[in-house]
Coordinates of C-alpha atoms in Angstrom, one line a residue:
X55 CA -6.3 -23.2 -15.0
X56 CA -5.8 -19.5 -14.1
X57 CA -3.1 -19.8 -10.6
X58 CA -2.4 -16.0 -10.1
X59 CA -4.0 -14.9 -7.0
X60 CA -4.0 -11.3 -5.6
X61 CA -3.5 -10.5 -1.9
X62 CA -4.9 -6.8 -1.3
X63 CA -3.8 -5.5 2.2
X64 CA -6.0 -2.9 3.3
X65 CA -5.9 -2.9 7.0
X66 CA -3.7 0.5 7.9
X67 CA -5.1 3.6 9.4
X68 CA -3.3 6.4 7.1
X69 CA -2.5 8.7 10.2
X70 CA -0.3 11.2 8.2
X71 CA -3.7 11.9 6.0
X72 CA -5.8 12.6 9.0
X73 CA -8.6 14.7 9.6
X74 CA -9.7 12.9 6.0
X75 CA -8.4 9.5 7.7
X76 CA -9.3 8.2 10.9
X77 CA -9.4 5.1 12.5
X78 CA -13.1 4.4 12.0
X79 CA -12.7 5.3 8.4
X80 CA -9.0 4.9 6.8
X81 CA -8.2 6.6 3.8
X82 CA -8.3 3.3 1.6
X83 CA -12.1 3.4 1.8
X84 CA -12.8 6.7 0.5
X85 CA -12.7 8.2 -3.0
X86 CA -9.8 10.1 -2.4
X87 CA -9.4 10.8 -6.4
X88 CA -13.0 12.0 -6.7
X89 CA -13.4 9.2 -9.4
X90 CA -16.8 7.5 -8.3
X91 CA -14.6 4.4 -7.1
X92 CA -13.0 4.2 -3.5
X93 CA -9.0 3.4 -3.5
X94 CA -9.6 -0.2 -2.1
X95 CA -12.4 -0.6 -5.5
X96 CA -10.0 0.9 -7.8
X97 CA -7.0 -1.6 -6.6
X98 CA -9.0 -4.4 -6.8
X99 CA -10.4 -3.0 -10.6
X100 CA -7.0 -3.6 -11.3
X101 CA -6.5 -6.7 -10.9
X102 CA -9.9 -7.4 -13.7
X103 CA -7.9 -9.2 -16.4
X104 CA -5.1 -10.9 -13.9
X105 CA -7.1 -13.0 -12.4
X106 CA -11.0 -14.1 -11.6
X107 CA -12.1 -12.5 -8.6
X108 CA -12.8 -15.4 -6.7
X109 CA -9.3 -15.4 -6.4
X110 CA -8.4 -11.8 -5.0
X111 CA -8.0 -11.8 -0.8
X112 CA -8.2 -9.0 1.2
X113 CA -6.6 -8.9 4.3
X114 CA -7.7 -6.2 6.6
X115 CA -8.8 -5.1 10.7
X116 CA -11.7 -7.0 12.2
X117 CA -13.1 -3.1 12.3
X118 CA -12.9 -3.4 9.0
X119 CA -14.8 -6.5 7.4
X120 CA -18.0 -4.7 6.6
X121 CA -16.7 -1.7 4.6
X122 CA -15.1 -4.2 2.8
X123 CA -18.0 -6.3 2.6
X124 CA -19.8 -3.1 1.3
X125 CA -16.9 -2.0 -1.2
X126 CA -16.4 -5.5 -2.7
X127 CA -19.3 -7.5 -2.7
X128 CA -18.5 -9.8 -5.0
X129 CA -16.3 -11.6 -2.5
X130 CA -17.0 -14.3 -0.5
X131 CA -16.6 -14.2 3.4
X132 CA -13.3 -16.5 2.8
X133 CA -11.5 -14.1 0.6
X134 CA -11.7 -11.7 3.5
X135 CA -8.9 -12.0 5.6
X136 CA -10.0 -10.0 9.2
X137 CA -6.5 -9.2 11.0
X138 CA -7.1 -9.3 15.1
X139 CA -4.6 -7.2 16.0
X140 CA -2.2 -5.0 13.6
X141 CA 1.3 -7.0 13.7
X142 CA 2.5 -4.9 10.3
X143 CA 3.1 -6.6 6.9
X144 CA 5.3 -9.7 7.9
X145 CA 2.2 -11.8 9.3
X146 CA -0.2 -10.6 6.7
X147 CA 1.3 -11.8 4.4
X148 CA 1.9 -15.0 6.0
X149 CA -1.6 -15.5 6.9
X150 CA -2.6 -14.7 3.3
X151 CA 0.2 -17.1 1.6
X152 CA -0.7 -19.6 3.7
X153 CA -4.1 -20.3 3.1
X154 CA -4.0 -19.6 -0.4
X155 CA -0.8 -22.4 -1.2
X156 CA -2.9 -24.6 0.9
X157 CA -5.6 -24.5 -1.4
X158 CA -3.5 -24.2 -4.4
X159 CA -0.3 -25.4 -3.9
X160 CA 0.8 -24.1 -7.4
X161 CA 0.0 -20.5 -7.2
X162 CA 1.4 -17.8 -7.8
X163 CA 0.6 -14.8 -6.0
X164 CA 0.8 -10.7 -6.3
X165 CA 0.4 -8.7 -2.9
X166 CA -0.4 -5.0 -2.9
X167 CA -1.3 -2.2 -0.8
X168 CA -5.1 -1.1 -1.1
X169 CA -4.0 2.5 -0.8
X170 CA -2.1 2.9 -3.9
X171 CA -2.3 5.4 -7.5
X172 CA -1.5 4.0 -10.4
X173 CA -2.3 6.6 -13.3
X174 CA -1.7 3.9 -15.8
X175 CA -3.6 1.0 -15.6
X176 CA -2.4 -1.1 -18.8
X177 CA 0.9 -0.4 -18.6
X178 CA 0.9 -1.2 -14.1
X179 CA -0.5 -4.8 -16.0
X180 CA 1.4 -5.4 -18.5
X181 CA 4.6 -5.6 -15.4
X182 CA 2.7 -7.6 -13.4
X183 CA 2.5 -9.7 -16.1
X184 CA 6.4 -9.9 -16.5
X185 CA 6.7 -10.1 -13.3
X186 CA 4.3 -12.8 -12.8
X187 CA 5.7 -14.9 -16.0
X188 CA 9.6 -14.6 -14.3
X189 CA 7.7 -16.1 -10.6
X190 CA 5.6 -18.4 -12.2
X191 CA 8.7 -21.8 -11.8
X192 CA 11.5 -20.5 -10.2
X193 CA 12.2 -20.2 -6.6
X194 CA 12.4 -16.3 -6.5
X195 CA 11.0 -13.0 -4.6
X196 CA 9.9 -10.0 -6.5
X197 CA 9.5 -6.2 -6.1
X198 CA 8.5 -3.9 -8.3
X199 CA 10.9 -1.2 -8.2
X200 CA 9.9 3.1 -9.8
X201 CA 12.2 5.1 -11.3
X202 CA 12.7 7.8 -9.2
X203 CA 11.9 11.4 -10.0
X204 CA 13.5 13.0 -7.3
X205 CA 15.7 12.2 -4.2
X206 CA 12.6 11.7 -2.0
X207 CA 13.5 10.9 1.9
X208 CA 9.9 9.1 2.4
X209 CA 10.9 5.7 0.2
X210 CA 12.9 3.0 0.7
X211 CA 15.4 2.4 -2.6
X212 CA 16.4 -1.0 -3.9
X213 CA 19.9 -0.9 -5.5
X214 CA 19.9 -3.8 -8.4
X215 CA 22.5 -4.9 -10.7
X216 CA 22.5 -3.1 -13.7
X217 CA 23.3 -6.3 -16.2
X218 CA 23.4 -9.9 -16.6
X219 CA 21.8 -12.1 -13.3
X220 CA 18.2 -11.7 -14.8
X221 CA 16.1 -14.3 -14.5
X222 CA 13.8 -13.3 -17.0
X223 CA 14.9 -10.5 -20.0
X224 CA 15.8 -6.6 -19.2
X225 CA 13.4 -5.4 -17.4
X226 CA 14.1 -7.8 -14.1
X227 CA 17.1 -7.4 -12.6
X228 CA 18.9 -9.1 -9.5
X229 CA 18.4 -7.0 -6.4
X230 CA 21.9 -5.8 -4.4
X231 CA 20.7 -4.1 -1.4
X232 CA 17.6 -2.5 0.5
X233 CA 17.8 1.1 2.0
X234 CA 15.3 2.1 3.5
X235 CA 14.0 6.4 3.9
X236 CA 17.7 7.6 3.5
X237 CA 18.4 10.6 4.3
X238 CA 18.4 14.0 1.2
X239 CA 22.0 13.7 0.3
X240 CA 22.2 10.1 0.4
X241 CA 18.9 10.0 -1.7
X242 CA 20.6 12.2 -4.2
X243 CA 23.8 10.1 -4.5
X244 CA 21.2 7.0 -5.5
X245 CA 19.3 9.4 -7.9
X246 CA 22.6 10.4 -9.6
X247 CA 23.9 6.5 -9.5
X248 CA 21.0 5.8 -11.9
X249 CA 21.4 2.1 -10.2
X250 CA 18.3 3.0 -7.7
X251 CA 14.5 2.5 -8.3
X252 CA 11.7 3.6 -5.4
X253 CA 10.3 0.5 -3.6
X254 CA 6.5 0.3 -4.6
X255 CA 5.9 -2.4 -1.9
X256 CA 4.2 -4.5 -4.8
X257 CA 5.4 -8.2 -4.5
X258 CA 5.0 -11.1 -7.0
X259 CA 6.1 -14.3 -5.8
X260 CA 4.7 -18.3 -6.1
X261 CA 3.5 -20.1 -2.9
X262 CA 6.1 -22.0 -2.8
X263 CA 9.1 -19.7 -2.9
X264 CA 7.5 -17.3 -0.3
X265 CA 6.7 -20.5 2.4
X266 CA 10.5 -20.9 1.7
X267 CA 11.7 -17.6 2.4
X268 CA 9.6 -17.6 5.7
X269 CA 10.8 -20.8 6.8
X270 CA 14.5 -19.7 5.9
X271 CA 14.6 -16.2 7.3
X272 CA 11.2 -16.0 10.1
X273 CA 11.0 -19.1 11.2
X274 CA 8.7 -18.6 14.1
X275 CA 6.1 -16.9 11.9
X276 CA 6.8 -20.1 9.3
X277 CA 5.6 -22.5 12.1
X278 CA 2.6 -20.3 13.7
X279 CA 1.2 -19.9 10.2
X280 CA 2.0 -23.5 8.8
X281 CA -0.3 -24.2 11.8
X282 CA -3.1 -23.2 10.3
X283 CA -2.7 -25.7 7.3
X284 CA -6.0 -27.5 8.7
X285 CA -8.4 -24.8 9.6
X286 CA -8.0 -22.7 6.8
X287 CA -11.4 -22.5 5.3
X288 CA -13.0 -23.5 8.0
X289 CA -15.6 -22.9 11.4
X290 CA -12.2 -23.1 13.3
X291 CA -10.1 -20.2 11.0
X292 CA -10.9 -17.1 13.1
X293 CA -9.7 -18.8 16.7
X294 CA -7.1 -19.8 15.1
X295 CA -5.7 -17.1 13.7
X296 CA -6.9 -15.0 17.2
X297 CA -4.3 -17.4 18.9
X298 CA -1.5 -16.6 15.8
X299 CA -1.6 -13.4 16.4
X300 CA -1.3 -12.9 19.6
X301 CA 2.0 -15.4 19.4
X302 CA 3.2 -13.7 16.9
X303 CA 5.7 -10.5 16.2
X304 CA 5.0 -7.1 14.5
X305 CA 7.7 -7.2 11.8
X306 CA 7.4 -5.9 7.7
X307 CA 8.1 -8.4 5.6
X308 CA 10.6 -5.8 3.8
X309 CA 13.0 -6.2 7.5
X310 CA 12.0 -9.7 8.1
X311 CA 12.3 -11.5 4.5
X312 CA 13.7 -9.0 1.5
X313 CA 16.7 -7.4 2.8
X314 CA 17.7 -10.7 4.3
X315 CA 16.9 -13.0 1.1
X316 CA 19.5 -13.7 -1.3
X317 CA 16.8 -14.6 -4.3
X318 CA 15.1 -11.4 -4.6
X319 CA 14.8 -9.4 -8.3
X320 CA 13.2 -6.1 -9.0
X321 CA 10.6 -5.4 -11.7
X322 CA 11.5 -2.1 -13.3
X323 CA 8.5 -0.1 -13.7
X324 CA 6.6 3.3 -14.7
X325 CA 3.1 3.2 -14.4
X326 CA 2.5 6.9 -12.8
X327 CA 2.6 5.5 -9.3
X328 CA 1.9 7.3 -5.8
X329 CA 2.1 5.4 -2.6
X330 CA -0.7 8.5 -1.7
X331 CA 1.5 8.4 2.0
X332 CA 0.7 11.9 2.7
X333 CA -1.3 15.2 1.8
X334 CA 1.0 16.2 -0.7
X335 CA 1.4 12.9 -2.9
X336 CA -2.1 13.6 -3.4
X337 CA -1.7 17.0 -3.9
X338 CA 1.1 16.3 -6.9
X339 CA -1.2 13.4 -8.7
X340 CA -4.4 15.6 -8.5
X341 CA -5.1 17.6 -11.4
X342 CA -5.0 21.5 -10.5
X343 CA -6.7 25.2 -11.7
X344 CA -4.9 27.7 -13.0
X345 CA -3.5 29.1 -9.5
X346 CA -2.3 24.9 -8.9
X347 CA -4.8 24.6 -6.2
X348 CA -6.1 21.3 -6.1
X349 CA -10.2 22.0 -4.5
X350 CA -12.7 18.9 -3.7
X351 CA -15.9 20.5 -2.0
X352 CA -18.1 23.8 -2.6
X353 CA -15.2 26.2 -2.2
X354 CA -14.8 29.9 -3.5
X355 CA -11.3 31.0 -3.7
X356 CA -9.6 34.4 -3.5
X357 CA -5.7 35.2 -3.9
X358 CA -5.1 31.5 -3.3
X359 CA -2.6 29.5 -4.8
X360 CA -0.6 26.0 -4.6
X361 CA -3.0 25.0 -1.9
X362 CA -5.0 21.6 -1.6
X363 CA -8.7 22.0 -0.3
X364 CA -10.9 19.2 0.5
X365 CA -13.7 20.2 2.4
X366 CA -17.7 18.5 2.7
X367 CA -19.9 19.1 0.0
X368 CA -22.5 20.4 2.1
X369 CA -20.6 23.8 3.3
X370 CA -19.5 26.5 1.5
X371 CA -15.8 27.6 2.6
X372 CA -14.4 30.8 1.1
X373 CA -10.9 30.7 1.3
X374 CA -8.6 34.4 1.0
X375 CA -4.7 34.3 0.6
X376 CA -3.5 31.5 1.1
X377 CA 0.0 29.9 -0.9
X378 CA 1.2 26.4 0.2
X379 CA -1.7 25.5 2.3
X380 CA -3.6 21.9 3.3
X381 CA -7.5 22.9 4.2
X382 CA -8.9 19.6 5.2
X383 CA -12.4 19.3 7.1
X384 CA -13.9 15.7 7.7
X385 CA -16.4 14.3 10.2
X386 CA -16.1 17.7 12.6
X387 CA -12.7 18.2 12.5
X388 CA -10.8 20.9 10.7
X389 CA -7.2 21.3 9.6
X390 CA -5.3 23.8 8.6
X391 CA -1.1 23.0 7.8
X392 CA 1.1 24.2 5.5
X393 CA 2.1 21.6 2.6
X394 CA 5.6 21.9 3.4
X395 CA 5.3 21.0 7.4
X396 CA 2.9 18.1 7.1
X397 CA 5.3 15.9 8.8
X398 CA 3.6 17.5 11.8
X399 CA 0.2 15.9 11.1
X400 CA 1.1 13.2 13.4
X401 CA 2.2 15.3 15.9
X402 CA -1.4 16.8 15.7
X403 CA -3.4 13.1 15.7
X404 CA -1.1 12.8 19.1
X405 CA -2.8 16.2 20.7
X406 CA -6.2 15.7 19.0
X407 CA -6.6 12.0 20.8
X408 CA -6.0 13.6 24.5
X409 CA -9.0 15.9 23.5
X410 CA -11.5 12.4 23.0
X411 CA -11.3 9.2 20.7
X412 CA -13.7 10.5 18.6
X413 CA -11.8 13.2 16.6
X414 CA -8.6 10.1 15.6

């Protein structure tokens, strides 16, 4: 019997990728990559030879059960998990663990973001595999952990021991501490330590160990959840978990559970990953002419270079001297930033809301 089950969490927004992402229409439901697939089909494609899919959940927004329904059809009702209010990653999870372990007491379970690039596919499954075989009977919590390219500020970094402590050969190792989004010269002291690895936010743990971990360091969330243990699957699962959430506290199970948890390993990996956070994650994964412009749309370029332009198919945008630039038009609205201050995309989503709901 096949226990690995996959938990897919899919129910952010993706602000800092607005105008392209919006609250109607989050970024995990397009084809960002132009590939044919959306990013929620392609993590769920993923997962083919892990496990069957009656066995992959998503948990998302109630605003967005039928663009799942749409993307994934293959799944039932009761492997969509809809979310009432966002409460971040801590109760997600919970809810998710929860009602699979009560079905299947033995499993053993991977949870990971729907928004995610991985550029290779066998290699991201062969770790989970590792990872999945070191989870499987002992009583542990794992992340995978990337080896970091550069002293990036937007990560958090996982510090692990460098020998002996591994539960399972060389490539997990015993996890020392959590930082999370340091700042550049701290980020280059872990880069030159060679002891620090990028967390991915994958996790692989068994029902069992997780339950544990939630009744050791969130109690409260342990007891709403463990609630549950007799409406999961059933006509009284959705007031149920109405009532949970409005108990319970917005809290990410990195803050809540992994830094506190003394039983947590890291899965060293490099499977060309991208958490695809911002504008220009996408812009470095996407391949690009010979002026490194990255173009989606029916675009005509003059003296342009280093710029990423994604624009509707249906209208034709000439562009003329621009280096460094985001061009983004979606859905009526149009942006114009350059790559190196899109931290201020937020700070635009703020201004564009006063001006009507219909433009965030």
């Amino acid at each position: 019997m096949n226990n690995t089950y996959v938990v897919i969490m899919a129910g952010g927004v993706g602000t800092r990728f607005w105008p392209f992402s919006r609250t109607s229409y989050p970024k995990q439901f397009h084809d960002v990559l132009g590939t044919g697939r959306t990013l929620l089909q392609q993590t769920a494609d993923r997962f083919k030879g892990i496990c069957p899919h009656e066995q992959i959940f998503i948990v998302t927004s109630s605003l967005y059960k039928d663009l799942c329904q749409q993307q994934l059809p293959q799944l039932s009702d009761d492997q969509i998990l809809c979310e009432p209010i966002a409460r971040n990653t801590a109760p997600c999870i919970a809810y998710a663990c929860y009602k699979i372990a009560q079905r299947d007491p033995q499993a053993n379970i991977v949870v990971a973001p729907a928004d995610h690039i991985i550029l290779k596919e066998e290699e991201f499954q062969r770790t989970i595999q590792t990872a999945l075989k070191a989870t499987q009977n002992n009583d542990i919590l794992v992340t995978l952990g990337i080896q970091p390219s550069r002293p990036d500020t937007g990560y958090g970094y996982i510090q692990y021991i460098p020998d002996g402590d591994s539960e399972s050969g060389e490539q997990v190792k015993k996890v020392k501490t959590f930082t999370e989004k340091p700042h550049l010269e701290l980020a280059q002291q872990f880069l030159d330590s060679g002891e620090f690895v990028w967390n991915a936010g994958i996790f692989v743990w068994n029902a069992q160990a997780i339950i544990r971990a939630f009744e050791t360091h969130l109690p409260e969330v342990a007891e709403i959840f463990a609630e549950g243990n007799d409406t999961y699957y059933t006509d009284q699962e959705e007031a149920f978990i109405d009532k949970a959430y409005s108990l319970t506290r917005s809290i990410s199970i990195d803050n809540g559970v992994m830094e506190k948890a003394k039983n947590v390993y890291v899965v060293l990996s490099d499977f060309g990953w991208s958490d695809l956070g911002t504008w220009k994650s996408l812009y470095e994964v996407s391949d690009k002419n010979e002026d490194f412009n990255v173009i989606d749309g029916h675009i005509i370029l003059y003296d342009t270079r280093n710029c990423i332009i994604k624009t509707p198919k249906d209208r034709l945008v000439v562009v003329n001297g621009l280096d460094g630039f985001i061009v983004a038009e979606y859905d009526n609205v149009l942006m114009i930033c350059r790559k190196e201050e899109e931290q201020k995309v937020k700070n635009f989503v703020a201004d564009a809301k006063e001006r009507g709901t219909e433009f965030v």
